[in-house]
mmCIF file of C-alpha atoms and ligand atoms in Angstrom:
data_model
loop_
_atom_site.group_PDB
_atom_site.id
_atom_site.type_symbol
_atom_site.label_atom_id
_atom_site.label_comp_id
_atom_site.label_asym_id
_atom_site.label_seq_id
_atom_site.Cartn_x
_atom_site.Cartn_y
_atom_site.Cartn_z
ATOM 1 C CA UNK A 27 73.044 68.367 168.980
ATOM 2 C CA UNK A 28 74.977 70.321 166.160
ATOM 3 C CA UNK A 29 77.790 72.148 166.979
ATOM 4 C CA UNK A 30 78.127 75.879 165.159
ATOM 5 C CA UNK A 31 80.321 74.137 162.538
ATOM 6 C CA UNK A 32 77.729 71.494 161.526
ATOM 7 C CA UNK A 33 79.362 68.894 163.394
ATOM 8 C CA UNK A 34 76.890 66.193 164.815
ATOM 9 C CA UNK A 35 77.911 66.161 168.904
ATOM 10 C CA UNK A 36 76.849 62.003 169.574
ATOM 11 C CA UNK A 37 79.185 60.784 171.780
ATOM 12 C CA UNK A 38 80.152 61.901 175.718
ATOM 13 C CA UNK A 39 83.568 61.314 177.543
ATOM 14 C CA UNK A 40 83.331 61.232 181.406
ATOM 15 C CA UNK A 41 85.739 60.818 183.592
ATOM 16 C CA UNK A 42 84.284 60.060 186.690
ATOM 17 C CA UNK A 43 87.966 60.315 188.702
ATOM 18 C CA UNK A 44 90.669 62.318 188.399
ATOM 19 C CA UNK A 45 92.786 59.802 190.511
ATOM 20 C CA UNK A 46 94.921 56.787 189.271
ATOM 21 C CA UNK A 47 96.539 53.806 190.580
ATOM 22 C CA UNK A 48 99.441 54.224 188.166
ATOM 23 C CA UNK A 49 101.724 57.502 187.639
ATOM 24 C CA UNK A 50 102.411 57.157 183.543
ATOM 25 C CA UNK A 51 104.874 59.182 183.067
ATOM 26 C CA UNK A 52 103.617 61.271 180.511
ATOM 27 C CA UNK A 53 100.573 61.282 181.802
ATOM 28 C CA UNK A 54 100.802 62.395 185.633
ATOM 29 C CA UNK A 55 103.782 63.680 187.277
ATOM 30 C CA UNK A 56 104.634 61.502 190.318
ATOM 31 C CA UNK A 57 103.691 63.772 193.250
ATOM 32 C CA UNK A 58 99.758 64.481 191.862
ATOM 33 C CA UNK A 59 97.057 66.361 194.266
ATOM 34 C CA UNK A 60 94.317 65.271 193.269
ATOM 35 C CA UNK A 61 90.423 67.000 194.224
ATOM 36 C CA UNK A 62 88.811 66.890 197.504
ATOM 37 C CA UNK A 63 86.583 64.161 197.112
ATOM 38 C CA UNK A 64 83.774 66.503 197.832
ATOM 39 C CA UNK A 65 84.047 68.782 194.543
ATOM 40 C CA UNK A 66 83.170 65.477 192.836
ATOM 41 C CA UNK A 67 79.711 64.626 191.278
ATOM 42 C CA UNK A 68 78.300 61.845 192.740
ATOM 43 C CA UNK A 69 77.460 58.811 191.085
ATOM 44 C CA UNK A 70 73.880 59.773 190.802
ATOM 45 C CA UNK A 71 74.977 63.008 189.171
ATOM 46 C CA UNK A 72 76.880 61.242 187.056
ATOM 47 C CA UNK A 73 73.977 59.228 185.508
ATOM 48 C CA UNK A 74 71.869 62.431 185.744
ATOM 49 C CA UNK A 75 74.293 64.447 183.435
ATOM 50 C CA UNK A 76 75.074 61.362 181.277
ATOM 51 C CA UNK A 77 71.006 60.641 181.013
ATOM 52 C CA UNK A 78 70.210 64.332 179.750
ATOM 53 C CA UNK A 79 73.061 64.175 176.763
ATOM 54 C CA UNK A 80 71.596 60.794 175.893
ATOM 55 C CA UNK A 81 68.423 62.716 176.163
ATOM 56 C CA UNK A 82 69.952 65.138 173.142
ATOM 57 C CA UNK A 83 70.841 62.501 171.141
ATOM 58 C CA UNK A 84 74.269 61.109 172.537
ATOM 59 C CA UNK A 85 74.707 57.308 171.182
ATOM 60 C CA UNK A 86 78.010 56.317 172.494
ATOM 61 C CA UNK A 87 79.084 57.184 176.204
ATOM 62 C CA UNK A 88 82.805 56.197 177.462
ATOM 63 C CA UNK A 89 83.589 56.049 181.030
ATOM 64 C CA UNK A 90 87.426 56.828 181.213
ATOM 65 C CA UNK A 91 89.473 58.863 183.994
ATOM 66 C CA UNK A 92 92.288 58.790 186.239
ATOM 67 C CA UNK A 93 91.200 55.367 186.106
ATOM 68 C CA UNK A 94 87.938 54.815 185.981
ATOM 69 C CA UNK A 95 87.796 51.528 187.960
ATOM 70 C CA UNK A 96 89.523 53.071 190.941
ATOM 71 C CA UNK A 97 85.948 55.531 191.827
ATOM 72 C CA UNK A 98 84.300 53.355 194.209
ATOM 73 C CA UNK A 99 80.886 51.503 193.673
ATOM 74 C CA UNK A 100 81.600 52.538 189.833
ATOM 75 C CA UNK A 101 79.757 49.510 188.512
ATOM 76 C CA UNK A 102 76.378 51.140 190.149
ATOM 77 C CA UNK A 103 77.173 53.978 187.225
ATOM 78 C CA UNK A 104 77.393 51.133 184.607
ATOM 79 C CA UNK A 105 74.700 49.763 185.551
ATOM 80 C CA UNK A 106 72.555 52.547 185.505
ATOM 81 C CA UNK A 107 73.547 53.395 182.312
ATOM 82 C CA UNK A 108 73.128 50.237 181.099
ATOM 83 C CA UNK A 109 69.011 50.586 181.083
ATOM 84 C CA UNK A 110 69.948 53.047 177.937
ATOM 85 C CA UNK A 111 71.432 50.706 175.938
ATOM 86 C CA UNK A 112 68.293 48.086 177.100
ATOM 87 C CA UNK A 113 65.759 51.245 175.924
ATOM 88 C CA UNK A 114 67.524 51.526 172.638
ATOM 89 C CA UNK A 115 68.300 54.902 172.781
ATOM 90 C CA UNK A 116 71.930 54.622 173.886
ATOM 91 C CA UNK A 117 74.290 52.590 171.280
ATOM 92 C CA UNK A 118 77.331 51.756 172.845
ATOM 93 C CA UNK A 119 78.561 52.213 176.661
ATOM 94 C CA UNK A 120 82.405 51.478 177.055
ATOM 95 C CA UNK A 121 85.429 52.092 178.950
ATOM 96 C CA UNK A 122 89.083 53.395 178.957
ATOM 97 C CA UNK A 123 91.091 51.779 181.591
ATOM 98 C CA UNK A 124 94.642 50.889 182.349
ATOM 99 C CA UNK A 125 93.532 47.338 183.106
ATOM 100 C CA UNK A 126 94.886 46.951 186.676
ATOM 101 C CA UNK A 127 91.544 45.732 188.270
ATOM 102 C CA UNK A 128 89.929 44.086 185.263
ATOM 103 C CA UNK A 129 90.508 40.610 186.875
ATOM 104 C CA UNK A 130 87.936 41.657 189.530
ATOM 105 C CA UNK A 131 85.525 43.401 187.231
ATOM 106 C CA UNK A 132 85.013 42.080 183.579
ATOM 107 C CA UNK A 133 82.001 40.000 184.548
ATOM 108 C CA UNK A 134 80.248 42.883 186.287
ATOM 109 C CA UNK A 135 81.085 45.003 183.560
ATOM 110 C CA UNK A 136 79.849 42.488 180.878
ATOM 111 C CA UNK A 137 76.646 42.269 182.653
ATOM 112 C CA UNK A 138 75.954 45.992 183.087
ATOM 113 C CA UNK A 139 76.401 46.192 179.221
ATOM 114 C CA UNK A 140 79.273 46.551 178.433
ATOM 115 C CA UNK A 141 81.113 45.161 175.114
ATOM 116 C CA UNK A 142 84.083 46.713 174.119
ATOM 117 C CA UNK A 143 86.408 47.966 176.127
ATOM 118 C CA UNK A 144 90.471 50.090 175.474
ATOM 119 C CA UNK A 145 93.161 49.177 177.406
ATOM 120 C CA UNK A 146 95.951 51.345 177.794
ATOM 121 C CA UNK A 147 99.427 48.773 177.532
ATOM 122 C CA UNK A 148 102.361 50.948 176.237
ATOM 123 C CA UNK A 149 104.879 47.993 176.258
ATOM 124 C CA UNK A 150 105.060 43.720 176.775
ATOM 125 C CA UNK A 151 108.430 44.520 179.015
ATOM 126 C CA UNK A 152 107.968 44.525 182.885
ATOM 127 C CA UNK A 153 110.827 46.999 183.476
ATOM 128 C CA UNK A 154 109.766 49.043 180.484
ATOM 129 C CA UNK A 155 106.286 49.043 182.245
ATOM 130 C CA UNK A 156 107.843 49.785 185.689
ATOM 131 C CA UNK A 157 109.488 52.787 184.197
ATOM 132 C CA UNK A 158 106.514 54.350 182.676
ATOM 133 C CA UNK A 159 103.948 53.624 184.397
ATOM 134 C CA UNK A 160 105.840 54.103 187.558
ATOM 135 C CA UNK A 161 103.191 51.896 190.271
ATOM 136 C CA UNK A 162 102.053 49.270 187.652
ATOM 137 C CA UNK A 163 102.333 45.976 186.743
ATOM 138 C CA UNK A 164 102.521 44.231 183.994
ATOM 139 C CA UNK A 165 101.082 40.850 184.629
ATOM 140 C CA UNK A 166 98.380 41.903 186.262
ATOM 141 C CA UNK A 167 97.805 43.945 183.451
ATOM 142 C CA UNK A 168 97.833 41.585 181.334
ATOM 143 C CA UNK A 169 96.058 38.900 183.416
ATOM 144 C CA UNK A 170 93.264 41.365 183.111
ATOM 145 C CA UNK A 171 93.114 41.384 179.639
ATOM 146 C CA UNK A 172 92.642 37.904 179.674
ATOM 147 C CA UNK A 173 89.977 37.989 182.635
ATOM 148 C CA UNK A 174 88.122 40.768 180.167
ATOM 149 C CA UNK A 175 87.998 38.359 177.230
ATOM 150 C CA UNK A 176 86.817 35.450 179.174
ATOM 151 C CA UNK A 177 84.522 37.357 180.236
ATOM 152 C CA UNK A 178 83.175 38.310 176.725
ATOM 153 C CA UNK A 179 84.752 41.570 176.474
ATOM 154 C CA UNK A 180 86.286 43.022 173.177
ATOM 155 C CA UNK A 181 89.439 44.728 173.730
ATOM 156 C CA UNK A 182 91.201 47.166 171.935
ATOM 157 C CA UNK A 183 94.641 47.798 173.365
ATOM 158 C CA UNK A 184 96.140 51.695 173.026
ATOM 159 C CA UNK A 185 99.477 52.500 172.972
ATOM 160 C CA UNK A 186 101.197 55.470 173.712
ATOM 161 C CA UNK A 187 104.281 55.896 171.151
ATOM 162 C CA UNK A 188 107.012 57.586 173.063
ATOM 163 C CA UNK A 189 110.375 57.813 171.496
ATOM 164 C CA UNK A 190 113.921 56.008 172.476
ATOM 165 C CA UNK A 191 111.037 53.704 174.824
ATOM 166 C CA UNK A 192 108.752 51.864 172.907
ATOM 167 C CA UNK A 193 109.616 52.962 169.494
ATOM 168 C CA UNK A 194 111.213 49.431 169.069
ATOM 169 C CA UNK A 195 108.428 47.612 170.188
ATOM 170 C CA UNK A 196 105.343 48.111 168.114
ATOM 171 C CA UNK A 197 106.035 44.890 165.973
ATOM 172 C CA UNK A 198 105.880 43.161 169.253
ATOM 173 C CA UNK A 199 102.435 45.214 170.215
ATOM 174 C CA UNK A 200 100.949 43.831 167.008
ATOM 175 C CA UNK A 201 101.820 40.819 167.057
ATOM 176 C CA UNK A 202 100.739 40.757 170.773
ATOM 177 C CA UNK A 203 97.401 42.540 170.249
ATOM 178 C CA UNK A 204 96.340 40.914 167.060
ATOM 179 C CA UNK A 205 98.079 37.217 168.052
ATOM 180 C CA UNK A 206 94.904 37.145 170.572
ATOM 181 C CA UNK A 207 92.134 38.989 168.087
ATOM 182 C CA UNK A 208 92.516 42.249 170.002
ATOM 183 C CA UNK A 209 92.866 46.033 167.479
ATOM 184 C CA UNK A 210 95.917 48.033 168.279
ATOM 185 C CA UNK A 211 96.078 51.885 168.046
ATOM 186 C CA UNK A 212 99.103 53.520 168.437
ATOM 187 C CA UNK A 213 98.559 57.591 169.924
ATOM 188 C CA UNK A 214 101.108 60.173 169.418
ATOM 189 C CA UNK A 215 101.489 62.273 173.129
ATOM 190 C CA UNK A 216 99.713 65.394 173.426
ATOM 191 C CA UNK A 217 101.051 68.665 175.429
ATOM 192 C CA UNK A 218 98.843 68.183 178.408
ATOM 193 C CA UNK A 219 99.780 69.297 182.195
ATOM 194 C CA UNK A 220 102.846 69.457 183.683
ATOM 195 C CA UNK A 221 104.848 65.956 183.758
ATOM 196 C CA UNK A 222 108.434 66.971 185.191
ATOM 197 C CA UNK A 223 110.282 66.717 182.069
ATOM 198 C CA UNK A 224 110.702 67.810 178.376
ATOM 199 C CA UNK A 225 108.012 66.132 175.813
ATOM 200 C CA UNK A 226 110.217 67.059 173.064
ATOM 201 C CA UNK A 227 112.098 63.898 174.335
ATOM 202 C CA UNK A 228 108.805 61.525 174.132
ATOM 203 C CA UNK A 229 107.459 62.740 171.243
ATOM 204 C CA UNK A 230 107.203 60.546 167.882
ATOM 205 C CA UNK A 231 105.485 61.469 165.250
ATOM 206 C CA UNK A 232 103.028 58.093 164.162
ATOM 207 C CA UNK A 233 103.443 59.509 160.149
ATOM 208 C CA UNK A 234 107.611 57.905 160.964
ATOM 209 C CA UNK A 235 106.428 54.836 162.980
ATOM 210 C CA UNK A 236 104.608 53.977 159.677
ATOM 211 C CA UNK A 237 106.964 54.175 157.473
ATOM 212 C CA UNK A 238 109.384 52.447 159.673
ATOM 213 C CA UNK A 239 106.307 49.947 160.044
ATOM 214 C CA UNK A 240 105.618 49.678 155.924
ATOM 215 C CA UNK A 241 109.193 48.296 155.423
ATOM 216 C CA UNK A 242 108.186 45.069 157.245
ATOM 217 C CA UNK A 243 104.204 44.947 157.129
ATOM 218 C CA UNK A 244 102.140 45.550 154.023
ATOM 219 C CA UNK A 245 99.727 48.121 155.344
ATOM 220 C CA UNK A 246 95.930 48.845 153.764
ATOM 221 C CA UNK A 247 93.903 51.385 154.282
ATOM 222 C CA UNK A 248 90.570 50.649 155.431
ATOM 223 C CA UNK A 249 87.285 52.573 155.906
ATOM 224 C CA UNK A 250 86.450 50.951 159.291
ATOM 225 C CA UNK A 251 85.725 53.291 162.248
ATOM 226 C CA UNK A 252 84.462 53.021 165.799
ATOM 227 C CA UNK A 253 83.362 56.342 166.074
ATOM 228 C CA UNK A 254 86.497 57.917 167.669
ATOM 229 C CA UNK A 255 89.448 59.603 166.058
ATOM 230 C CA UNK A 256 91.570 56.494 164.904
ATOM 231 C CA UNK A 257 92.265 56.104 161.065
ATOM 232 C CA UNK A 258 92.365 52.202 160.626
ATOM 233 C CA UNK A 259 94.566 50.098 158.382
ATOM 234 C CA UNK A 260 94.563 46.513 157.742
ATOM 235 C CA UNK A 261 97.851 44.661 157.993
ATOM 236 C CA UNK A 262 98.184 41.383 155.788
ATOM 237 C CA UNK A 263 100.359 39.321 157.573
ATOM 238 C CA UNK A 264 98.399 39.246 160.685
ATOM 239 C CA UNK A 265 94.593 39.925 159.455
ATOM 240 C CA UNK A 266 94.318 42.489 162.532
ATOM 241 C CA UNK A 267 93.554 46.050 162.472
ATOM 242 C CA UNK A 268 95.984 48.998 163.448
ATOM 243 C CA UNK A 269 94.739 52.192 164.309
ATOM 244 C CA UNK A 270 96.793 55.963 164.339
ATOM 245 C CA UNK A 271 95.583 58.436 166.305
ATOM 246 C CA UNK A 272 96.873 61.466 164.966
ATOM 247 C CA UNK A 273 96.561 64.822 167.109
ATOM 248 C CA UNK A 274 99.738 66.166 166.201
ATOM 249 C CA UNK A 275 100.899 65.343 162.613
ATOM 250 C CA UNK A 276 97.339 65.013 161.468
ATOM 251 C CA UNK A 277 94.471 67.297 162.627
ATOM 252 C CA UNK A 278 91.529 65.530 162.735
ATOM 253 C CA UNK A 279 88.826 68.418 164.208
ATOM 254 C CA UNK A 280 86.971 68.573 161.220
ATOM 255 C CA UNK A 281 85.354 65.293 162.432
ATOM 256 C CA UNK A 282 84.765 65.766 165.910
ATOM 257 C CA UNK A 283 81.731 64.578 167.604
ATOM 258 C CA UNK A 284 82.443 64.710 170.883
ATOM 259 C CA UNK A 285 82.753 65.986 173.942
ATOM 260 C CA UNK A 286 84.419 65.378 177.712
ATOM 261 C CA UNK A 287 82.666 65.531 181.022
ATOM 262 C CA UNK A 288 85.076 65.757 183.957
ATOM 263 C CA UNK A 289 84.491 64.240 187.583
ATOM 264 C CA UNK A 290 82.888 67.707 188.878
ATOM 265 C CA UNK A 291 80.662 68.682 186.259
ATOM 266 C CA UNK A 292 82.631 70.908 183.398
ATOM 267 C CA UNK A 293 82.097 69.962 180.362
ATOM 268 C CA UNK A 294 85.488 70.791 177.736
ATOM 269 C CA UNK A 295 84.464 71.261 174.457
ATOM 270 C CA UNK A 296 87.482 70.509 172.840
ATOM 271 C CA UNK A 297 90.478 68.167 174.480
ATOM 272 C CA UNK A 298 92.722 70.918 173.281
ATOM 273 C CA UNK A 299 91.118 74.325 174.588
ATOM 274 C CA UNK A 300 90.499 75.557 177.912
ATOM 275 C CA UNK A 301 87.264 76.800 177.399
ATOM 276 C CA UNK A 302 84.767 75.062 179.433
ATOM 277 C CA UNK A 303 81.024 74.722 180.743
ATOM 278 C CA UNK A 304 80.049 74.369 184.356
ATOM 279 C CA UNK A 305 76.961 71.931 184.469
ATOM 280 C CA UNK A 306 77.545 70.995 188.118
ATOM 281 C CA UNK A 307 75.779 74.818 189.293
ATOM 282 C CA UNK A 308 72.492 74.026 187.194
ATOM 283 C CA UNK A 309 72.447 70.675 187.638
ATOM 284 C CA UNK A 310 72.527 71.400 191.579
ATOM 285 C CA UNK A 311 70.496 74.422 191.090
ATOM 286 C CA UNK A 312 67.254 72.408 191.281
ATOM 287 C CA UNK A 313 65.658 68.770 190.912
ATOM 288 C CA UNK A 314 64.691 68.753 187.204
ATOM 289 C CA UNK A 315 66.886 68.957 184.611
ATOM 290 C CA UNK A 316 65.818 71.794 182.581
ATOM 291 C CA UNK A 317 68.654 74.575 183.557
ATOM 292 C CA UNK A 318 70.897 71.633 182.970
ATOM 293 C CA UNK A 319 69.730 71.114 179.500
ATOM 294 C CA UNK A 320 69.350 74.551 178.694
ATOM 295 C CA UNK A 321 73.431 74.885 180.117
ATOM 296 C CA UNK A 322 74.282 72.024 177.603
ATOM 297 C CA UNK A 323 72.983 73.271 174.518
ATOM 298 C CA UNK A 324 74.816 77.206 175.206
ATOM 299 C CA UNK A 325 77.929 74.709 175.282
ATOM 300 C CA UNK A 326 77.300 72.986 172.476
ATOM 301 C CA UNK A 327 76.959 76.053 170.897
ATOM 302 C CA UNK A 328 80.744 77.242 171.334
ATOM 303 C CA UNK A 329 82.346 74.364 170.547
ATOM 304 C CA UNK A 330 85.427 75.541 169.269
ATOM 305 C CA UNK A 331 87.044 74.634 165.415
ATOM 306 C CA UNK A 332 89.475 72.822 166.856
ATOM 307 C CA UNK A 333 92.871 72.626 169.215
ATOM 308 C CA UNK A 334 96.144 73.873 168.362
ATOM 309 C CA UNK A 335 98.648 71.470 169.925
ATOM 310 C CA UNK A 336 102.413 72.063 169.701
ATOM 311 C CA UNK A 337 105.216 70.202 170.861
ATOM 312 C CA UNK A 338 108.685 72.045 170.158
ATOM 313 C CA UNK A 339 111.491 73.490 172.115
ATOM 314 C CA UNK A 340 109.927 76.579 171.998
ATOM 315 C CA UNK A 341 107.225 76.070 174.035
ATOM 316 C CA UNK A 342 108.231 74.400 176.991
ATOM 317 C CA UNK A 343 104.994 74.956 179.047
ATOM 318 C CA UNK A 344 101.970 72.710 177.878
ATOM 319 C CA UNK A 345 99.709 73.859 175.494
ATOM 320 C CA UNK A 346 96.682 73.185 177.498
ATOM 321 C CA UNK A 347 97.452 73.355 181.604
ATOM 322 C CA UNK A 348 94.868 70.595 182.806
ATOM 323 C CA UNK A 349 96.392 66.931 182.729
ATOM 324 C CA UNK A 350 94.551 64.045 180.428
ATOM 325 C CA UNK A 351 93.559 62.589 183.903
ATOM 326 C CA UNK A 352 91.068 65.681 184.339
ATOM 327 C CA UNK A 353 89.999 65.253 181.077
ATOM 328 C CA UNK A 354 90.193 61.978 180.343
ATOM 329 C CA UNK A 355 90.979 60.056 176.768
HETATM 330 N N1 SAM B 15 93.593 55.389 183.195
HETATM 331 C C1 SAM B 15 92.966 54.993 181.982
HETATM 332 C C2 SAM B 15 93.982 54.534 180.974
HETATM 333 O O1 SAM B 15 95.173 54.753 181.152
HETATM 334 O O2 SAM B 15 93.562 53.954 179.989
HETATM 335 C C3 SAM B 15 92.051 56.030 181.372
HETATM 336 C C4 SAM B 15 92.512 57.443 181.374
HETATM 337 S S1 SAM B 15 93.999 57.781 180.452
HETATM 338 C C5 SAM B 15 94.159 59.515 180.712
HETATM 339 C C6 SAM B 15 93.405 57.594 178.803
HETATM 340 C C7 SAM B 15 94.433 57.470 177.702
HETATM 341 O O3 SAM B 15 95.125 58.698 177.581
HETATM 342 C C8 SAM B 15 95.488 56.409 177.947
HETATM 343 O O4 SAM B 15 95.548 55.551 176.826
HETATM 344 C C9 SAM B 15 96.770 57.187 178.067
HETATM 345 O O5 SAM B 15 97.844 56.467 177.550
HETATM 346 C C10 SAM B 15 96.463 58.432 177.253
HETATM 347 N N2 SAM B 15 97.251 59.605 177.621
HETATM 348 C C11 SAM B 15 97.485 60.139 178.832
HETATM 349 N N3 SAM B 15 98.241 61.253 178.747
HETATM 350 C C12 SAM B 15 98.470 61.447 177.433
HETATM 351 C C13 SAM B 15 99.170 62.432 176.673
HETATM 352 N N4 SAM B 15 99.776 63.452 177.259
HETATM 353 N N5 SAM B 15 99.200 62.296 175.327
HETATM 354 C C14 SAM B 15 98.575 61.256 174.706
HETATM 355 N N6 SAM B 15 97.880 60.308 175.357
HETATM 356 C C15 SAM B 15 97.837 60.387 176.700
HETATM 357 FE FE1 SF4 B 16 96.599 56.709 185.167
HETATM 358 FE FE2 SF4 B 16 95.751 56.315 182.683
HETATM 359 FE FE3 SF4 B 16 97.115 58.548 183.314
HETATM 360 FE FE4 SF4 B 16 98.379 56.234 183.287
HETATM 361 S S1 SF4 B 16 97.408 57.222 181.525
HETATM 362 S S2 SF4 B 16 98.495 57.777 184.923
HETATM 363 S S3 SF4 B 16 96.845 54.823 183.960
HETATM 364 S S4 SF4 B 16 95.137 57.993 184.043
#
């Protein structure tokens, strides 16, 4: 699939929930309403939509959310996406999730597939996880990291940076992350859905955390990529890898090669626009997937240049209206 601005689409987002076990606070405001269950695609549909963009060349699918683990009988999706990666036509299946039932589900996971996964772990301090995460918990976050490794998992974790709140704390995150062999990437917020408060307070630009970072780590550049929209550097000290991922102080569109799937069939073009594709009608609409293909490649085919993120005092209302949970990341 190439997109009108030559860009090679090879990798699908789904997020096959839009609910959560945790309330991050930039993420979700606290008081959510989430879909009638029955506006979601079922699993089945799932693996249908997911099968025709592998179909069309997709290599790399990510399950991600809400939190992904929460859908129930989720590992029947994994594992029926698993016989892709067995045929050879699918490279990589992998998951987002904040971590909170990994102790229950690495080994599944691992044997559906499954070899990398991100987990989301803003800060190593219980309160400071309380407080923005609002239902989580720490160690069982992070006796599920430890669950996913045993279990053969590769984990990367992510990190939200969010000013005056875990500014202080990256040194800790690397030496955390890359103290067990684990890749850290570091994400600057992105004006997504309402969250009952300002972002202009949360928001840190990653191009400062760096230099605050190069005055105690020797940094290098490095070409390595995963396929997603992290920009890698090496750091000496520790031999680990720290990614940036850049939305606001770097654009990084002219790469993109993906696209997002949410839990009732619209596929979003571009995490930053609105405008959308409704596969769920065609994919309903009858029992082979031709419509459905046909309603993928007219998407493809307006995939926008790019988003146009702000975060300022001026605009106090987010730039897109849907939350990252709809989405997914
Ligand atoms: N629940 C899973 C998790 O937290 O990993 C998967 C879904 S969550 C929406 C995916 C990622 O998006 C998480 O790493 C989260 O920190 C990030 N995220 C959520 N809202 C964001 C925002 N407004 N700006 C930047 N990243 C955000
Ligand atoms: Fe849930 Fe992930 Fe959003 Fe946090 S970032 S509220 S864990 S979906």
């Amino acid at each position: 699939m190439i997109d009108p601005f030559g860009r090679h689409v090879s990798y699908l987002r789904v997020s096959v929930t839009d609910r959560c076990d945790f309330r991050c606070v930039y993420c979700m405001s606290e008081h959510m309403t989430f879909l009638p269950k029955k506006d979601l695609l079922t699993l089945e549909e799932l693996d249908r939509v997911c099968s025709a963009f592998v179909r069309k060349g997709v290599r790399k699918l990510r399950i991600t959310g809400g939190e992904p683990l929460v859908r129930k009988n989720v590992i029947w999706l994994f594992k029926a996406l698993g016989r892709h990666l067995e045929d050879g036509t699918l490279d990589e299946l992998t998951l987002t999730t904040n971590g909170s039932l990994l102790h229950r589900l690495s080994g599944d996971l691992y044997a559906c597939g499954v070899r990398r996964i991100n987990v989301s772990l803003d800060t190593l301090s219980p309160t400071k996880f309380k407080a923005i995460t609002r239902w989580g918990d720490l160690d069982t976050v992070i006796n599920g990291i430890t669950a996913a490794e045993r279990a053969g998992l590769k984990v990367k974790i992510n990190a939200v940076a969010l000013k005056g709140v875990n500014d202080d704390e990256v040194d800790d995150l690397i030496r955390f992350a890359h103290g067990r062999g684990a890749d850290l990437t570091l994400i600057e917020t992105m004006p997504m859905g309402d969250i009952e408060g300002d972002r202009t307070d949360q928001y840190v630009p990653l191009s400062q955390v760096r230099a605050d970072l190069l005055e105690r780590w020797t940094l290098k550049d490095i070409p390595y990529s995963t396929g997603g929209p992290a920009r890698y550097v090496e750091i000496a000290e520790t031999g680990g890898r720290l990614g940036f991922i850049t939305p606001m102080t770097h654009n990084f569109c002219e790469s993109c090669n993906r696209v997002r799937l949410t839990c009732t069939g619209t596929l979003f073009m571009c995490l930053g626009q609105d405008d959308a594709a409704d596969l769920r009608g065609p994919l309903r609409a009858s029992a082979d997937d031709q419509q459905l293909e046909s309603a993928i490649d007219e998407a493809i085919g307006r995939k926008p240049k790019g988003h146009d993120f702000i975060i300022d005092r001026g605009s106090q209302s987010p730039a897109v209206a849907r939350h990252m949970s709809v989405t997914g990341g």
